[in-house]
mmCIF file of C-alpha atoms in Angstrom:
data_model
loop_
_atom_site.group_PDB
_atom_site.id
_atom_site.type_symbol
_atom_site.label_atom_id
_atom_site.label_comp_id
_atom_site.label_asym_id
_atom_site.label_seq_id
_atom_site.Cartn_x
_atom_site.Cartn_y
_atom_site.Cartn_z
ATOM 1 C CA MET M 1 77.206 76.431 -14.779
ATOM 2 C CA ALA M 2 74.919 76.452 -17.637
ATOM 3 C CA CYS M 3 76.863 75.137 -20.223
ATOM 4 C CA ARG M 4 77.436 71.436 -20.624
ATOM 5 C CA SER M 5 79.978 69.929 -18.956
ATOM 6 C CA GLY M 6 81.130 66.306 -19.698
ATOM 7 C CA SER M 7 77.903 64.122 -19.191
ATOM 8 C CA GLY M 8 75.570 66.620 -20.075
ATOM 9 C CA PRO M 9 73.466 69.919 -19.007
ATOM 10 C CA ILE M 10 73.269 70.415 -15.251
ATOM 11 C CA ASN M 11 69.780 69.940 -14.078
ATOM 12 C CA GLU M 12 68.454 72.862 -13.674
ATOM 13 C CA ASP M 13 66.816 72.052 -10.144
ATOM 14 C CA ASN M 14 70.287 71.262 -8.909
ATOM 15 C CA ALA M 15 71.916 74.201 -10.278
ATOM 16 C CA ARG M 16 69.463 76.507 -8.744
ATOM 17 C CA PHE M 17 70.248 74.676 -5.479
ATOM 18 C CA LEU M 18 73.752 75.003 -5.865
ATOM 19 C CA LEU M 19 73.267 78.782 -6.699
ATOM 20 C CA LEU M 20 71.648 79.230 -3.273
ATOM 21 C CA ALA M 21 74.017 77.359 -0.885
ATOM 22 C CA LEU M 22 76.732 79.191 -2.642
ATOM 23 C CA PHE M 23 74.699 82.676 -1.738
ATOM 24 C CA ILE M 24 73.816 81.521 1.926
ATOM 25 C CA ILE M 25 77.630 80.566 2.196
ATOM 26 C CA ILE M 26 78.550 84.324 0.772
ATOM 27 C CA TYR M 27 75.810 85.389 3.084
ATOM 28 C CA LEU M 28 76.961 83.880 6.248
ATOM 29 C CA LEU M 29 80.894 85.034 5.847
ATOM 30 C CA CYS M 30 79.819 88.425 5.148
ATOM 31 C CA GLY M 31 77.443 88.503 8.418
ATOM 32 C CA ALA M 32 80.279 86.973 10.223
ATOM 33 C CA ALA M 33 82.505 89.620 9.200
ATOM 34 C CA VAL M 34 80.082 92.513 10.069
ATOM 35 C CA PHE M 35 79.324 91.333 13.262
ATOM 36 C CA SER M 36 82.787 90.254 14.451
ATOM 37 C CA ALA M 37 83.632 94.091 13.520
ATOM 38 C CA LEU M 38 80.709 95.702 15.367
ATOM 39 C CA GLU M 39 80.680 93.219 18.647
ATOM 40 C CA GLN M 40 84.463 92.092 19.243
ATOM 41 C CA PRO M 41 85.756 95.397 20.400
ATOM 42 C CA LYS M 42 82.521 95.687 23.043
ATOM 43 C CA GLU M 43 83.340 92.097 23.861
ATOM 44 C CA ARG M 44 87.253 92.805 24.567
ATOM 45 C CA GLU M 45 86.321 96.134 26.654
ATOM 46 C CA ALA M 46 83.907 93.957 28.532
ATOM 47 C CA LYS M 47 85.813 91.244 29.626
ATOM 48 C CA GLU M 48 88.980 93.633 30.411
ATOM 49 C CA ARG M 49 86.762 95.685 33.129
ATOM 50 C CA TRP M 50 85.096 92.553 34.361
ATOM 51 C CA GLU M 51 88.964 91.198 35.087
ATOM 52 C CA GLN M 52 89.583 94.473 36.741
ATOM 53 C CA ARG M 53 86.318 94.333 38.638
ATOM 54 C CA PHE M 54 86.833 90.467 39.482
ATOM 55 C CA GLU M 55 90.295 91.133 41.116
ATOM 56 C CA HIS M 56 89.183 94.232 42.884
ATOM 57 C CA PHE M 57 86.427 92.400 44.482
ATOM 58 C CA SER M 58 88.716 89.632 45.893
ATOM 59 C CA LYS M 59 91.209 91.822 47.222
ATOM 60 C CA LYS M 60 88.886 94.112 48.871
ATOM 61 C CA TYR M 61 87.355 91.250 50.862
ATOM 62 C CA ASN M 62 90.251 89.214 51.153
ATOM 63 C CA LEU M 63 88.585 85.868 48.955
ATOM 64 C CA SER M 64 91.046 83.731 46.867
ATOM 65 C CA GLN M 65 90.004 83.717 43.353
ATOM 66 C CA LYS M 66 89.467 80.136 43.280
ATOM 67 C CA ASP M 67 86.465 80.579 45.972
ATOM 68 C CA LEU M 68 84.922 83.470 44.218
ATOM 69 C CA ASN M 69 85.196 81.547 40.847
ATOM 70 C CA ASN M 70 83.051 78.276 42.852
ATOM 71 C CA PHE M 71 80.563 80.949 44.153
ATOM 72 C CA LEU M 72 80.001 82.476 40.975
ATOM 73 C CA ARG M 73 79.467 78.728 39.143
ATOM 74 C CA ASN M 74 77.121 78.275 41.910
ATOM 75 C CA TYR M 75 75.024 81.083 41.001
ATOM 76 C CA GLU M 76 75.201 80.589 37.047
ATOM 77 C CA GLU M 77 73.566 77.439 38.323
ATOM 78 C CA ALA M 78 70.701 78.896 40.141
ATOM 79 C CA ASN M 79 70.340 81.473 37.372
ATOM 80 C CA VAL M 80 69.696 78.459 35.057
ATOM 81 C CA ALA M 81 67.122 76.980 37.728
ATOM 82 C CA GLY M 82 65.332 80.309 37.770
ATOM 83 C CA ILE M 83 66.964 82.126 40.476
ATOM 84 C CA ARG M 84 67.662 85.752 40.016
ATOM 85 C CA VAL M 85 68.726 88.492 42.158
ATOM 86 C CA ASP M 86 65.775 90.688 41.048
ATOM 87 C CA THR M 87 62.185 89.622 41.768
ATOM 88 C CA ILE M 88 60.579 87.615 38.874
ATOM 89 C CA ARG M 89 57.598 85.197 38.725
ATOM 90 C CA PRO M 90 58.133 81.704 39.231
ATOM 91 C CA ARG M 91 59.204 79.772 35.923
ATOM 92 C CA TRP M 92 57.306 76.678 36.418
ATOM 93 C CA ASP M 93 54.124 77.602 37.994
ATOM 94 C CA PHE M 94 51.252 77.152 35.544
ATOM 95 C CA THR M 95 51.203 80.538 33.744
ATOM 96 C CA GLY M 96 55.121 80.150 33.768
ATOM 97 C CA ALA M 97 54.942 76.532 32.273
ATOM 98 C CA PHE M 98 52.388 77.926 29.890
ATOM 99 C CA TYR M 99 54.854 81.004 28.635
ATOM 100 C CA PHE M 100 57.399 78.223 28.192
ATOM 101 C CA VAL M 101 55.425 75.465 26.050
ATOM 102 C CA GLY M 102 54.243 78.392 23.512
ATOM 103 C CA THR M 103 57.901 79.174 23.217
ATOM 104 C CA VAL M 104 58.474 75.574 22.529
ATOM 105 C CA VAL M 105 55.779 75.142 19.751
ATOM 106 C CA SER M 106 56.375 78.192 18.356
ATOM 107 C CA THR M 107 60.248 77.391 18.075
ATOM 108 C CA ILE M 108 61.240 80.952 19.599
ATOM 109 C CA GLY M 109 63.059 79.576 22.653
ATOM 110 C CA PHE M 110 64.102 82.238 24.418
ATOM 111 C CA GLY M 111 66.026 79.874 26.472
ATOM 112 C CA MET M 112 65.048 81.573 29.746
ATOM 113 C CA THR M 113 63.386 78.668 30.768
ATOM 114 C CA THR M 114 64.448 75.069 30.264
ATOM 115 C CA PRO M 115 63.637 71.566 31.937
ATOM 116 C CA ALA M 116 66.082 70.520 34.595
ATOM 117 C CA THR M 117 64.792 67.181 35.550
ATOM 118 C CA ILE M 118 65.337 63.961 33.214
ATOM 119 C CA GLY M 119 61.518 63.829 33.133
ATOM 120 C CA GLY M 120 61.045 67.056 31.573
ATOM 121 C CA LYS M 121 63.776 66.763 28.865
ATOM 122 C CA VAL M 122 62.273 63.578 27.600
ATOM 123 C CA PHE M 123 58.831 64.580 28.009
ATOM 124 C CA LEU M 124 59.891 67.882 25.876
ATOM 125 C CA MET M 125 61.534 65.920 22.804
ATOM 126 C CA PHE M 126 57.710 64.060 22.341
ATOM 127 C CA TYR M 127 56.113 67.196 23.230
ATOM 128 C CA GLY M 128 58.029 69.375 20.976
ATOM 129 C CA LEU M 129 57.937 66.997 18.012
ATOM 130 C CA LEU M 130 54.294 66.899 17.765
ATOM 131 C CA GLY M 131 53.708 70.694 19.020
ATOM 132 C CA CYS M 132 56.215 72.181 16.307
ATOM 133 C CA ALA M 133 54.444 70.217 13.656
ATOM 134 C CA ALA M 134 51.156 71.239 14.430
ATOM 135 C CA THR M 135 52.372 74.862 14.824
ATOM 136 C CA ILE M 136 54.087 74.810 11.559
ATOM 137 C CA LEU M 137 50.448 73.742 10.016
ATOM 138 C CA PHE M 138 48.691 76.229 11.838
ATOM 139 C CA PHE M 139 51.333 79.029 10.298
ATOM 140 C CA ASN M 140 50.727 77.337 6.620
ATOM 141 C CA LEU M 141 46.843 77.715 7.238
ATOM 142 C CA PHE M 142 47.036 80.994 8.417
ATOM 143 C CA LEU M 143 49.178 81.785 5.481
ATOM 144 C CA GLU M 144 46.603 80.626 3.226
ATOM 145 C CA ARG M 145 43.986 82.427 4.398
ATOM 146 C CA VAL M 146 45.858 85.862 4.479
ATOM 147 C CA ILE M 147 47.159 85.167 0.778
ATOM 148 C CA THR M 148 43.295 84.617 -0.012
ATOM 149 C CA VAL M 149 42.369 87.763 1.562
ATOM 150 C CA ILE M 150 44.712 89.787 0.256
ATOM 151 C CA ALA M 151 44.093 88.113 -3.394
ATOM 152 C CA VAL M 152 40.306 88.900 -3.392
ATOM 153 C CA VAL M 153 41.178 92.147 -2.288
ATOM 154 C CA LEU M 154 43.482 93.050 -4.700
ATOM 155 C CA LYS M 155 41.597 91.291 -7.651
ATOM 156 C CA SER M 156 38.464 93.689 -7.001
ATOM 157 C CA CYS M 157 40.543 96.701 -6.880
ATOM 158 C CA HIS M 158 42.223 95.372 -10.089
ATOM 159 C CA GLU M 159 38.404 94.743 -11.591
ATOM 160 C CA HIS M 160 37.804 98.401 -10.479
ATOM 161 C CA ARG M 161 40.624 100.011 -12.196
ATOM 162 C CA HIS M 162 40.177 97.811 -15.035
ATOM 163 C CA LYS M 163 36.486 99.396 -15.612
ATOM 164 C CA LYS M 164 37.468 102.983 -14.625
ATOM 165 C CA ALA M 165 40.462 102.554 -17.848
ATOM 166 C CA ALA M 166 37.691 100.938 -20.215
ATOM 167 C CA LEU M 167 35.531 103.606 -19.601
ATOM 168 C CA ALA M 168 37.920 105.962 -19.963
ATOM 169 C CA SER M 169 39.140 104.694 -23.524
ATOM 170 C CA ASN M 170 35.354 104.259 -24.500
ATOM 171 C CA GLY M 171 34.876 107.963 -24.380
ATOM 172 C CA GLN M 172 32.026 107.427 -26.948
ATOM 173 C CA ARG M 173 29.233 105.046 -27.122
ATOM 174 C CA VAL M 174 30.207 101.987 -28.838
ATOM 175 C CA SER M 175 28.160 99.487 -30.375
ATOM 176 C CA GLU M 176 26.840 96.243 -28.490
ATOM 177 C CA GLY M 177 28.479 94.125 -31.553
ATOM 178 C CA ASN M 178 31.938 95.644 -31.241
ATOM 179 C CA ARG M 179 31.896 95.104 -27.794
ATOM 180 C CA ALA M 180 31.021 91.564 -27.929
ATOM 181 C CA GLY M 181 33.722 91.170 -30.712
ATOM 182 C CA GLY M 182 36.112 93.790 -29.683
ATOM 183 C CA ASN M 183 38.334 93.625 -26.863
ATOM 184 C CA GLY M 184 35.556 92.449 -24.210
ATOM 185 C CA GLY M 185 36.318 88.790 -24.190
ATOM 186 C CA GLU M 186 39.946 89.519 -23.890
ATOM 187 C CA ARG M 187 39.267 91.704 -20.856
ATOM 188 C CA GLY M 188 36.943 89.185 -19.141
ATOM 189 C CA GLU M 189 39.764 86.344 -19.810
ATOM 190 C CA ASP M 190 42.442 88.677 -18.296
ATOM 191 C CA LEU M 191 40.553 89.258 -15.235
ATOM 192 C CA ALA M 192 39.640 85.607 -15.015
ATOM 193 C CA GLY M 193 43.019 84.207 -15.002
ATOM 194 C CA TRP M 194 44.526 87.477 -12.685
ATOM 195 C CA LYS M 195 46.348 86.641 -9.725
ATOM 196 C CA PRO M 196 47.959 89.593 -7.733
ATOM 197 C CA SER M 197 51.852 90.177 -8.045
ATOM 198 C CA VAL M 198 54.132 88.653 -5.157
ATOM 199 C CA TYR M 199 55.556 92.111 -4.785
ATOM 200 C CA CYS M 200 52.053 93.730 -4.130
ATOM 201 C CA VAL M 201 51.423 90.545 -1.379
ATOM 202 C CA MET M 202 55.056 91.189 -0.231
ATOM 203 C CA PHE M 203 54.743 94.849 0.510
ATOM 204 C CA ILE M 204 51.198 94.479 2.060
ATOM 205 C CA LEU M 205 52.707 91.833 4.431
ATOM 206 C CA GLY M 206 55.786 93.992 5.081
ATOM 207 C CA MET M 207 53.734 97.137 6.501
ATOM 208 C CA ALA M 208 51.561 94.687 8.637
ATOM 209 C CA ALA M 209 54.612 93.620 9.894
ATOM 210 C CA ILE M 210 55.818 96.803 10.769
ATOM 211 C CA VAL M 211 52.703 98.099 11.913
ATOM 212 C CA VAL M 212 52.510 94.978 14.423
ATOM 213 C CA SER M 213 56.055 95.610 15.572
ATOM 214 C CA CYS M 214 55.764 99.172 15.974
ATOM 215 C CA SER M 215 52.678 98.851 18.146
ATOM 216 C CA ALA M 216 54.248 96.065 20.123
ATOM 217 C CA SER M 217 57.234 98.144 20.968
ATOM 218 C CA LEU M 218 54.962 100.892 22.127
ATOM 219 C CA MET M 219 53.536 98.299 24.834
ATOM 220 C CA TYR M 220 56.923 96.838 25.642
ATOM 221 C CA SER M 221 58.700 100.115 25.848
ATOM 222 C CA ALA M 222 56.254 101.189 28.439
ATOM 223 C CA ALA M 223 55.636 98.091 30.563
ATOM 224 C CA GLU M 224 59.203 96.589 30.335
ATOM 225 C CA GLY M 225 61.348 100.007 30.710
ATOM 226 C CA TRP M 226 63.242 99.376 27.479
ATOM 227 C CA ASP M 227 64.389 101.631 24.735
ATOM 228 C CA TYR M 228 61.951 101.875 22.098
ATOM 229 C CA LEU M 229 64.601 100.804 19.614
ATOM 230 C CA ASP M 230 65.285 97.780 22.058
ATOM 231 C CA SER M 231 61.924 96.839 22.088
ATOM 232 C CA LEU M 232 61.658 96.608 18.121
ATOM 233 C CA TYR M 233 65.106 94.550 18.453
ATOM 234 C CA PHE M 234 63.002 92.229 20.759
ATOM 235 C CA CYS M 235 59.999 92.237 18.252
ATOM 236 C CA PHE M 236 61.897 91.016 15.356
ATOM 237 C CA VAL M 237 63.909 88.650 17.685
ATOM 238 C CA ALA M 238 60.530 86.908 18.872
ATOM 239 C CA PHE M 239 58.572 87.315 15.466
ATOM 240 C CA SER M 240 60.988 85.800 13.462
ATOM 241 C CA THR M 241 61.320 83.075 16.247
ATOM 242 C CA ILE M 242 65.445 83.434 16.389
ATOM 243 C CA GLY M 243 64.822 83.919 20.107
ATOM 244 C CA PHE M 244 67.972 84.856 21.773
ATOM 245 C CA GLY M 245 66.494 85.262 25.034
ATOM 246 C CA ASP M 246 69.056 88.349 26.294
ATOM 247 C CA MET M 247 65.664 90.462 26.212
ATOM 248 C CA VAL M 248 62.312 88.472 27.322
ATOM 249 C CA SER M 249 58.905 90.059 27.798
ATOM 250 C CA SER M 250 56.520 89.658 30.752
ATOM 251 C CA GLN M 251 59.175 88.359 33.497
ATOM 252 C CA ARG M 252 58.286 90.170 36.443
ATOM 253 C CA ALA M 253 56.093 89.152 38.978
ATOM 254 C CA VAL M 254 53.957 92.671 39.008
ATOM 255 C CA TYR M 255 54.024 95.416 36.744
ATOM 256 C CA GLU M 256 53.610 98.435 38.448
ATOM 257 C CA GLY M 257 51.376 101.042 36.588
ATOM 258 C CA HIS M 258 49.875 98.290 34.357
ATOM 259 C CA ALA M 259 47.298 95.762 34.649
ATOM 260 C CA THR M 260 49.649 92.785 34.709
ATOM 261 C CA VAL M 261 46.821 90.173 33.219
ATOM 262 C CA ALA M 262 45.822 92.557 30.273
ATOM 263 C CA TYR M 263 49.526 93.087 29.573
ATOM 264 C CA ARG M 264 50.175 89.213 29.417
ATOM 265 C CA LEU M 265 47.146 88.966 27.456
ATOM 266 C CA GLY M 266 48.517 91.427 24.967
ATOM 267 C CA ASN M 267 52.193 89.820 25.076
ATOM 268 C CA PHE M 268 50.555 86.835 23.906
ATOM 269 C CA PHE M 269 48.230 88.336 21.118
ATOM 270 C CA PHE M 270 51.008 90.496 19.579
ATOM 271 C CA ILE M 271 53.360 87.587 19.829
ATOM 272 C CA LEU M 272 51.073 85.386 18.096
ATOM 273 C CA THR M 273 50.151 87.844 15.359
ATOM 274 C CA GLY M 274 53.628 89.005 14.888
ATOM 275 C CA VAL M 275 55.237 85.578 14.437
ATOM 276 C CA CYS M 276 52.311 84.745 11.761
ATOM 277 C CA CYS M 277 53.151 87.864 10.042
ATOM 278 C CA ILE M 278 56.730 87.422 9.711
ATOM 279 C CA TYR M 279 56.450 83.839 8.868
ATOM 280 C CA SER M 280 54.191 84.700 5.718
ATOM 281 C CA LEU M 281 56.606 87.731 5.034
ATOM 282 C CA PHE M 282 59.311 85.489 5.116
ATOM 283 C CA ASN M 283 57.793 83.247 2.693
ATOM 284 C CA VAL M 284 56.973 85.505 0.259
ATOM 285 C CA ILE M 285 60.378 86.673 0.257
ATOM 286 C CA SER M 286 61.763 83.208 -0.495
ATOM 287 C CA ILE M 287 59.751 83.651 -3.638
ATOM 288 C CA VAL M 288 61.324 86.591 -4.609
ATOM 289 C CA ILE M 289 64.846 85.169 -4.166
ATOM 290 C CA LYS M 290 63.517 82.159 -6.391
ATOM 291 C CA GLN M 291 63.090 84.850 -8.814
ATOM 292 C CA VAL M 292 66.421 86.456 -8.466
ATOM 293 C CA LEU M 293 67.945 83.150 -8.867
ATOM 294 C CA ASN M 294 66.129 82.277 -11.842
ATOM 295 C CA TRP M 295 67.013 85.785 -13.593
ATOM 296 C CA LEU M 296 71.001 84.642 -12.661
ATOM 297 C CA LEU M 297 70.085 80.990 -14.633
ATOM 298 C CA ARG M 298 69.028 82.775 -17.466
ATOM 299 C CA ARG M 299 72.123 85.021 -17.262
ATOM 300 C CA LEU M 300 74.344 81.949 -16.947
ATOM 301 C CA ASP M 301 72.192 80.590 -19.713
ATOM 302 C CA ALA M 302 73.198 83.355 -22.217
ATOM 303 C CA PRO M 303 76.564 81.541 -23.183
ATOM 304 C CA CYS M 304 74.909 78.445 -24.170
ATOM 305 C CA ARG M 305 72.997 80.098 -27.030
ATOM 306 C CA CYS M 306 76.495 81.332 -28.133
ATOM 307 C CA CYS M 307 77.939 78.060 -28.247
ATOM 308 C CA PHE M 308 75.256 76.136 -29.608
ATOM 309 C CA PRO M 309 73.266 77.555 -32.540
ATOM 310 C CA ARG M 310 69.439 77.615 -32.892
ATOM 311 C CA ARG M 311 69.208 75.215 -35.838
ATOM 312 C CA GLY M 312 72.732 73.186 -35.100
ATOM 313 C CA HIS M 313 72.454 70.231 -33.327
ATOM 314 C CA HIS M 314 74.958 68.556 -30.937
ATOM 315 C CA PRO M 315 75.672 65.149 -30.958
ATOM 316 C CA HIS M 316 75.983 65.131 -26.701
ATOM 317 C CA ARG M 317 72.443 67.485 -26.789
ATOM 318 C CA HIS M 318 69.398 65.419 -25.265
ATOM 319 C CA PRO M 319 66.115 67.587 -25.441
ATOM 320 C CA ARG M 320 65.632 66.728 -21.526
ATOM 321 C CA ARG M 321 62.933 68.501 -19.715
ATOM 322 C CA ASN M 322 64.077 70.566 -16.573
ATOM 323 C CA VAL M 323 67.819 71.234 -17.646
ATOM 324 C CA VAL M 324 69.547 74.493 -17.777
ATOM 325 C CA ALA M 325 69.430 74.622 -21.497
ATOM 326 C CA PRO M 326 68.370 77.166 -24.512
ATOM 327 C CA GLY M 327 64.615 77.490 -24.531
ATOM 328 C CA HIS M 328 63.876 76.216 -28.027
ATOM 329 C CA LEU M 329 65.321 73.554 -27.010
ATOM 330 C CA ARG M 330 62.609 72.425 -24.201
ATOM 331 C CA ALA M 331 59.797 74.566 -26.133
ATOM 332 C CA ARG M 332 59.700 71.747 -28.813
ATOM 333 C CA ARG M 333 57.264 69.553 -26.800
ATOM 334 C CA ASP M 334 54.668 70.259 -23.677
ATOM 335 C CA PRO M 335 55.202 67.169 -21.934
ATOM 336 C CA SER M 336 53.030 66.100 -18.928
ATOM 337 C CA ILE M 337 54.330 65.836 -15.221
ATOM 338 C CA GLU M 338 53.181 61.909 -14.936
ATOM 339 C CA THR M 339 54.156 61.118 -18.431
ATOM 340 C CA ASP M 340 57.467 62.621 -19.516
ATOM 341 C CA ALA M 341 59.980 60.614 -17.724
ATOM 342 C CA LEU M 342 58.319 57.777 -19.668
ATOM 343 C CA ASN M 343 58.452 59.495 -23.008
ATOM 344 C CA GLU M 344 61.831 59.780 -22.771
ATOM 345 C CA SER M 345 62.475 56.711 -22.189
ATOM 346 C CA GLU M 346 60.487 55.170 -25.086
ATOM 347 C CA THR M 347 61.433 57.418 -27.517
ATOM 348 C CA ASP M 348 65.135 56.034 -27.103
ATOM 349 C CA ASN M 349 66.780 54.460 -30.545
ATOM 350 C CA GLY M 350 67.489 51.483 -28.276
ATOM 351 C CA ARG M 351 64.094 50.758 -27.302
ATOM 352 C CA ARG M 352 63.703 48.215 -24.915
ATOM 353 C CA MET M 353 62.048 45.320 -26.319
ATOM 354 C CA SER M 354 59.323 42.809 -24.165
ATOM 355 C CA GLY M 355 61.321 40.772 -22.131
ATOM 356 C CA GLU M 356 64.441 42.700 -21.936
ATOM 357 C CA MET M 357 65.961 43.158 -18.436
ATOM 358 C CA ILE M 358 64.932 46.942 -17.422
ATOM 359 C CA SER M 359 68.017 49.713 -17.443
ATOM 360 C CA MET M 360 69.150 51.943 -15.126
ATOM 361 C CA ARG M 361 67.644 54.914 -17.165
ATOM 362 C CA ASP M 362 64.066 53.328 -17.316
ATOM 363 C CA PHE M 363 64.280 52.354 -13.478
ATOM 364 C CA LEU M 364 65.426 56.280 -13.054
ATOM 365 C CA ALA M 365 62.835 57.427 -15.116
ATOM 366 C CA ALA M 366 59.962 55.116 -13.419
ATOM 367 C CA ASN M 367 60.840 56.751 -10.047
ATOM 368 C CA LYS M 368 60.987 60.288 -11.461
ATOM 369 C CA VAL M 369 57.337 59.461 -12.377
ATOM 370 C CA ASN M 370 56.290 58.522 -8.953
ATOM 371 C CA LEU M 371 57.974 61.315 -7.373
ATOM 372 C CA ALA M 372 56.281 64.185 -9.489
ATOM 373 C CA ILE M 373 52.670 62.467 -8.734
ATOM 374 C CA MET M 374 53.355 62.542 -5.323
ATOM 375 C CA GLN M 375 54.847 65.806 -5.006
ATOM 376 C CA LYS M 376 51.689 67.127 -7.237
ATOM 377 C CA GLN M 377 49.398 65.104 -4.790
ATOM 378 C CA LEU M 378 50.766 66.664 -1.701
ATOM 379 C CA SER M 379 50.661 70.056 -3.194
ATOM 380 C CA GLU M 380 46.889 69.451 -4.131
ATOM 381 C CA MET M 381 46.496 68.254 -0.682
ATOM 382 C CA ALA M 382 48.274 71.610 1.053
ATOM 383 C CA ILE M 383 45.881 73.890 -1.297
ATOM 384 C CA GLY M 384 42.576 72.080 -0.271
ATOM 385 C CA HIS M 385 41.830 71.435 -4.010
ATOM 386 C CA PRO M 386 43.265 69.946 -7.090
ATOM 387 C CA ARG M 387 44.653 72.402 -9.122
ATOM 388 C CA GLN M 388 43.515 72.949 -13.051
ATOM 389 C CA SER M 389 46.626 72.735 -15.177
ATOM 390 C CA SER M 390 46.259 75.314 -17.929
ATOM 391 C CA SER M 391 48.286 74.983 -21.416
ATOM 392 C CA ASN M 392 48.776 78.685 -21.448
ATOM 393 C CA SER M 393 50.116 78.808 -17.640
ATOM 394 C CA ARG M 394 53.131 80.337 -17.147
ATOM 395 C CA GLN M 395 56.383 77.948 -15.994
ATOM 396 C CA ASN M 396 58.802 79.906 -14.304
ATOM 397 C CA GLY M 397 60.609 77.198 -12.789
ATOM 398 C CA PHE M 398 59.132 77.224 -9.352
ATOM 399 C CA SER M 399 55.268 76.218 -10.144
ATOM 400 C CA GLY M 400 53.856 73.680 -7.898
ATOM 401 C CA GLY M 401 55.515 72.660 -4.841
ATOM 402 C CA VAL M 402 54.822 71.371 -0.933
ATOM 403 C CA GLY M 403 53.312 73.417 1.951
ATOM 404 C CA ALA M 404 53.346 76.959 2.036
ATOM 405 C CA LEU M 405 55.372 77.537 -1.153
ATOM 406 C CA GLY M 406 52.498 75.467 -2.917
ATOM 407 C CA ILE M 407 49.809 77.597 -1.556
ATOM 408 C CA MET M 408 51.661 80.762 -2.768
ATOM 409 C CA ASN M 409 52.647 79.893 -6.130
ATOM 410 C CA ASN M 410 49.067 78.553 -6.625
ATOM 411 C CA ARG M 411 47.480 81.958 -5.641
ATOM 412 C CA LEU M 412 50.077 84.436 -6.515
ATOM 413 C CA ALA M 413 51.767 85.311 -9.944
ATOM 414 C CA GLU M 414 55.496 85.582 -9.392
ATOM 415 C CA THR M 415 55.587 88.091 -12.327
ATOM 416 C CA SER M 416 52.587 89.972 -13.802
ATOM 417 C CA VAL M 417 52.362 90.709 -17.459
ATOM 418 C CA ASP M 418 50.697 93.964 -17.470
ATOM 419 C CA ARG M 419 53.234 95.391 -14.735
#
């Protein structure tokens, strides 16, 4: 994948995209195999048990199977409309409707309540479009503030450890001149440009998600009568916005032994907090997955270094930016994001003269510049302020970005030199 194939080197972004797509396909196949092996025997057993009960019931009460099937279909329609055998709270009063719209905008979508009228279905399409977009923006802003708080706390801890290490290493008294001309300036620069490691942030967010899930599971286990493991399962399904709908909280009309209003408020608080924590954790894990993809690309890039020596020049090799090629070819110049594509076009031997028709290569290069500038502007809007570029900044293939990834890449160090 990293080697040259026919028309030229594979674009690094495309190679990373293909690797991720291949990983997702393999992940889906493995998950399907595991769940099929675990759940299919249970499904067959339940189907056989239901057929026996259905036949026994029809013979006991002298009912035809056709009439019984029609009756069951009618019950399924009533069940979709919210009619249950057990006593549950109304689905479409104000509190039930508020619970429904909360599951819509948070993209949980339990499915226990769905609109049955044409007007409700049409209104849901427009309502969900704006509501889901606003909620995703809220999650991104929540993530930005969480990452900022974690970065400030970790940086203060890092500075404290740095000062203790400096005092321990300088057991004897050092002159002021040696401090000014020695390692003091370098340490100050290190502290000024220090960012928390993505692994530390992932650990903190993971622990926060575990604490919220365990606390919520205690409440659900006591109020709903679920097993604790089932409560943890519900928390993950709800907080990750998967929302199967097999288990739904706060559906009874009255909770005996518990304050109903307090429980519903606690349910709202835990779902909101859990969704924010899991959303933030998913974004951090995605950065770690990207690091794994980068490592795979570097491993796949090793054969290219063997095929093309460092000082040699291959007639078909072009030193383009953002390609899977040996690092020494990409390090010959330090292009700017706005001018890189134009510089490539202007340095060709067959340089376009004034009045000559624009070539397809120059047209694509100009569009490349526009897309790069637009992406940079969107990223700066997402983080709230323009990013200051530095000549010694680390480029790992995922700097920048838009939205939550742009926020996190600006505030975190994906890898740390001193770790």
